[in-house]
Amino acid sequence: MEAVCEVRMNVENEVNLLVEEIRRLGAPGVDGKITVKFGVLFADDKCANLFEALVGTLRAAKRKKIIMYEGEMLLQGSHDNVDIVLLQD
């Protein structure tokens, strides 16, 4: 049970770090919400060092309705131009 709580805390911590990185790398879109391209996040050196599994962290944040993007899973190269939108301030 303790391991499950530890994993949940790690996921929440990674999602919080992701929100900070989206704010750092993104810019307000036409709707005023912070938006960043997947390729920008993926190619960023700081993000590469912070996130062991960026795609997994993105999926967790999407499930929690913290971010939004088209599709289920993002892949480097083919999804580099997909917008990731921060839904919360």
mmCIF file with all atom_site columns, C-alpha atoms in Angstrom:
data_model
loop_
_atom_site.group_PDB
_atom_site.id
_atom_site.type_symbol
_atom_site.label_atom_id
_atom_site.label_alt_id
_atom_site.label_comp_id
_atom_site.label_asym_id
_atom_site.label_entity_id
_atom_site.label_seq_id
_atom_site.pdbx_PDB_ins_code
_atom_site.Cartn_x
_atom_site.Cartn_y
_atom_site.Cartn_z
_atom_site.occupancy
_atom_site.B_iso_or_equiv
_atom_site.pdbx_formal_charge
_atom_site.auth_seq_id
_atom_site.auth_comp_id
_atom_site.auth_asym_id
_atom_site.auth_atom_id
_atom_site.pdbx_PDB_model_num
ATOM 1  C CA . MET A 1 1  ? 0.000  0.000  0.000   1.00 0.00 ? 1  MET A CA 1
ATOM 2  C CA . GLU A 1 2  ? 2.841  2.374  0.832   1.00 0.00 ? 2  GLU A CA 1
ATOM 3  C CA . ALA A 1 3  ? 4.385  1.791  -2.605  1.00 0.00 ? 3  ALA A CA 1
ATOM 4  C CA . VAL A 1 4  ? 1.109  2.760  -4.311  1.00 0.00 ? 4  VAL A CA 1
ATOM 5  C CA . CYS A 1 5  ? 0.989  6.038  -2.365  1.00 0.00 ? 5  CYS A CA 1
ATOM 6  C CA . GLU A 1 6  ? 4.626  6.711  -3.235  1.00 0.00 ? 6  GLU A CA 1
ATOM 7  C CA . VAL A 1 7  ? 3.967  6.158  -6.954  1.00 0.00 ? 7  VAL A CA 1
ATOM 8  C CA . ARG A 1 8  ? 0.898  8.399  -6.824  1.00 0.00 ? 8  ARG A CA 1
ATOM 9  C CA . MET A 1 9  ? 2.932  11.160 -5.132  1.00 0.00 ? 9  MET A CA 1
ATOM 10 C CA . ASN A 1 10 ? 5.672  10.815 -7.771  1.00 0.00 ? 10 ASN A CA 1
ATOM 11 C CA . VAL A 1 11 ? 3.128  11.101 -10.592 1.00 0.00 ? 11 VAL A CA 1
ATOM 12 C CA . GLU A 1 12 ? 1.577  14.184 -8.990  1.00 0.00 ? 12 GLU A CA 1
ATOM 13 C CA . ASN A 1 13 ? 5.039  15.708 -8.550  1.00 0.00 ? 13 ASN A CA 1
ATOM 14 C CA . GLU A 1 14 ? 5.911  15.019 -12.200 1.00 0.00 ? 14 GLU A CA 1
ATOM 15 C CA . VAL A 1 15 ? 2.599  16.527 -13.365 1.00 0.00 ? 15 VAL A CA 1
ATOM 16 C CA . ASN A 1 16 ? 3.315  19.655 -11.281 1.00 0.00 ? 16 ASN A CA 1
ATOM 17 C CA . LEU A 1 17 ? 6.796  19.889 -12.837 1.00 0.00 ? 17 LEU A CA 1
ATOM 18 C CA . LEU A 1 18 ? 5.225  19.463 -16.277 1.00 0.00 ? 18 LEU A CA 1
ATOM 19 C CA . VAL A 1 19 ? 2.871  22.389 -15.638 1.00 0.00 ? 19 VAL A CA 1
ATOM 20 C CA . GLU A 1 20 ? 5.877  24.557 -14.701 1.00 0.00 ? 20 GLU A CA 1
ATOM 21 C CA . GLU A 1 21 ? 7.713  23.556 -17.889 1.00 0.00 ? 21 GLU A CA 1
ATOM 22 C CA . ILE A 1 22 ? 4.673  24.232 -20.085 1.00 0.00 ? 22 ILE A CA 1
ATOM 23 C CA . ARG A 1 23 ? 4.456  27.702 -18.527 1.00 0.00 ? 23 ARG A CA 1
ATOM 24 C CA . ARG A 1 24 ? 8.194  28.253 -19.117 1.00 0.00 ? 24 ARG A CA 1
ATOM 25 C CA . LEU A 1 25 ? 8.226  27.085 -22.748 1.00 0.00 ? 25 LEU A CA 1
ATOM 26 C CA . GLY A 1 26 ? 4.712  27.980 -23.872 1.00 0.00 ? 26 GLY A CA 1
ATOM 27 C CA . ALA A 1 27 ? 2.911  31.144 -24.813 1.00 0.00 ? 27 ALA A CA 1
ATOM 28 C CA . PRO A 1 28 ? -0.710 32.264 -24.597 1.00 0.00 ? 28 PRO A CA 1
ATOM 29 C CA . GLY A 1 29 ? -2.802 31.008 -27.516 1.00 0.00 ? 29 GLY A CA 1
ATOM 30 C CA . VAL A 1 30 ? -5.732 32.805 -29.136 1.00 0.00 ? 30 VAL A CA 1
ATOM 31 C CA . ASP A 1 31 ? -7.943 31.720 -26.219 1.00 0.00 ? 31 ASP A CA 1
ATOM 32 C CA . GLY A 1 32 ? -5.431 33.031 -23.663 1.00 0.00 ? 32 GLY A CA 1
ATOM 33 C CA . LYS A 1 33 ? -4.452 29.557 -22.460 1.00 0.00 ? 33 LYS A CA 1
ATOM 34 C CA . ILE A 1 34 ? -0.749 28.659 -22.360 1.00 0.00 ? 34 ILE A CA 1
ATOM 35 C CA . THR A 1 35 ? 0.125  26.406 -25.308 1.00 0.00 ? 35 THR A CA 1
ATOM 36 C CA . VAL A 1 36 ? 3.341  24.631 -26.288 1.00 0.00 ? 36 VAL A CA 1
ATOM 37 C CA . LYS A 1 37 ? 4.170  22.273 -29.152 1.00 0.00 ? 37 LYS A CA 1
ATOM 38 C CA . PHE A 1 38 ? 5.011  18.685 -28.199 1.00 0.00 ? 38 PHE A CA 1
ATOM 39 C CA . GLY A 1 39 ? 8.251  18.913 -30.171 1.00 0.00 ? 39 GLY A CA 1
ATOM 40 C CA . VAL A 1 40 ? 9.363  21.935 -28.130 1.00 0.00 ? 40 VAL A CA 1
ATOM 41 C CA . LEU A 1 41 ? 8.773  20.073 -24.862 1.00 0.00 ? 41 LEU A CA 1
ATOM 42 C CA . PHE A 1 42 ? 10.409 16.898 -26.147 1.00 0.00 ? 42 PHE A CA 1
ATOM 43 C CA . ALA A 1 43 ? 13.516 18.683 -27.475 1.00 0.00 ? 43 ALA A CA 1
ATOM 44 C CA . ASP A 1 44 ? 14.083 20.846 -24.396 1.00 0.00 ? 44 ASP A CA 1
ATOM 45 C CA . ASP A 1 45 ? 17.192 19.802 -22.446 1.00 0.00 ? 45 ASP A CA 1
ATOM 46 C CA . LYS A 1 46 ? 15.688 20.624 -19.044 1.00 0.00 ? 46 LYS A CA 1
ATOM 47 C CA . CYS A 1 47 ? 12.585 18.530 -19.791 1.00 0.00 ? 47 CYS A CA 1
ATOM 48 C CA . ALA A 1 48 ? 14.753 15.669 -21.028 1.00 0.00 ? 48 ALA A CA 1
ATOM 49 C CA . ASN A 1 49 ? 16.563 15.668 -17.683 1.00 0.00 ? 49 ASN A CA 1
ATOM 50 C CA . LEU A 1 50 ? 13.429 16.143 -15.556 1.00 0.00 ? 50 LEU A CA 1
ATOM 51 C CA . PHE A 1 51 ? 11.119 13.544 -17.066 1.00 0.00 ? 51 PHE A CA 1
ATOM 52 C CA . GLU A 1 52 ? 12.067 9.921  -17.372 1.00 0.00 ? 52 GLU A CA 1
ATOM 53 C CA . ALA A 1 53 ? 8.890  9.282  -19.349 1.00 0.00 ? 53 ALA A CA 1
ATOM 54 C CA . LEU A 1 54 ? 7.548  12.562 -20.758 1.00 0.00 ? 54 LEU A CA 1
ATOM 55 C CA . VAL A 1 55 ? 4.793  10.854 -22.767 1.00 0.00 ? 55 VAL A CA 1
ATOM 56 C CA . GLY A 1 56 ? 3.569  9.022  -19.649 1.00 0.00 ? 56 GLY A CA 1
ATOM 57 C CA . THR A 1 57 ? 3.541  12.250 -17.653 1.00 0.00 ? 57 THR A CA 1
ATOM 58 C CA . LEU A 1 58 ? 1.590  13.972 -20.434 1.00 0.00 ? 58 LEU A CA 1
ATOM 59 C CA . ARG A 1 59 ? -0.979 11.161 -20.450 1.00 0.00 ? 59 ARG A CA 1
ATOM 60 C CA . ALA A 1 60 ? -1.356 11.354 -16.651 1.00 0.00 ? 60 ALA A CA 1
ATOM 61 C CA . ALA A 1 61 ? -1.862 15.140 -16.828 1.00 0.00 ? 61 ALA A CA 1
ATOM 62 C CA . LYS A 1 62 ? -4.412 14.707 -19.616 1.00 0.00 ? 62 LYS A CA 1
ATOM 63 C CA . ARG A 1 63 ? -6.360 12.121 -17.587 1.00 0.00 ? 63 ARG A CA 1
ATOM 64 C CA . LYS A 1 64 ? -6.446 14.615 -14.699 1.00 0.00 ? 64 LYS A CA 1
ATOM 65 C CA . LYS A 1 65 ? -7.748 17.284 -17.131 1.00 0.00 ? 65 LYS A CA 1
ATOM 66 C CA . ILE A 1 66 ? -4.777 19.549 -16.419 1.00 0.00 ? 66 ILE A CA 1
ATOM 67 C CA . ILE A 1 67 ? -3.734 19.647 -20.077 1.00 0.00 ? 67 ILE A CA 1
ATOM 68 C CA . MET A 1 68 ? -5.384 18.894 -23.400 1.00 0.00 ? 68 MET A CA 1
ATOM 69 C CA . TYR A 1 69 ? -4.018 17.658 -26.727 1.00 0.00 ? 69 TYR A CA 1
ATOM 70 C CA . GLU A 1 70 ? -5.335 15.806 -29.770 1.00 0.00 ? 70 GLU A CA 1
ATOM 71 C CA . GLY A 1 71 ? -4.973 12.043 -29.792 1.00 0.00 ? 71 GLY A CA 1
ATOM 72 C CA . GLU A 1 72 ? -4.147 9.474  -27.156 1.00 0.00 ? 72 GLU A CA 1
ATOM 73 C CA . MET A 1 73 ? -0.382 9.213  -27.341 1.00 0.00 ? 73 MET A CA 1
ATOM 74 C CA . LEU A 1 74 ? 2.246  11.570 -28.732 1.00 0.00 ? 74 LEU A CA 1
ATOM 75 C CA . LEU A 1 75 ? 5.300  10.309 -30.603 1.00 0.00 ? 75 LEU A CA 1
ATOM 76 C CA . GLN A 1 76 ? 8.466  12.242 -31.355 1.00 0.00 ? 76 GLN A CA 1
ATOM 77 C CA . GLY A 1 77 ? 8.664  13.327 -34.973 1.00 0.00 ? 77 GLY A CA 1
ATOM 78 C CA . SER A 1 78 ? 5.139  12.572 -36.135 1.00 0.00 ? 78 SER A CA 1
ATOM 79 C CA . HIS A 1 79 ? 3.464  14.644 -33.380 1.00 0.00 ? 79 HIS A CA 1
ATOM 80 C CA . ASP A 1 80 ? 6.002  17.458 -32.929 1.00 0.00 ? 80 ASP A CA 1
ATOM 81 C CA . ASN A 1 81 ? 3.481  20.099 -34.087 1.00 0.00 ? 81 ASN A CA 1
ATOM 82 C CA . VAL A 1 82 ? 0.664  18.972 -31.775 1.00 0.00 ? 82 VAL A CA 1
ATOM 83 C CA . ASP A 1 83 ? -0.399 21.729 -29.360 1.00 0.00 ? 83 ASP A CA 1
ATOM 84 C CA . ILE A 1 84 ? -0.432 20.924 -25.663 1.00 0.00 ? 84 ILE A CA 1
ATOM 85 C CA . VAL A 1 85 ? -2.797 23.324 -23.914 1.00 0.00 ? 85 VAL A CA 1
ATOM 86 C CA . LEU A 1 86 ? -2.624 24.075 -20.191 1.00 0.00 ? 86 LEU A CA 1
ATOM 87 C CA . LEU A 1 87 ? -6.210 24.061 -18.907 1.00 0.00 ? 87 LEU A CA 1
ATOM 88 C CA . GLN A 1 88 ? -5.488 25.468 -15.435 1.00 0.00 ? 88 GLN A CA 1
ATOM 89 C CA . ASP A 1 89 ? -3.785 28.665 -14.322 1.00 0.00 ? 89 ASP A CA 1
#
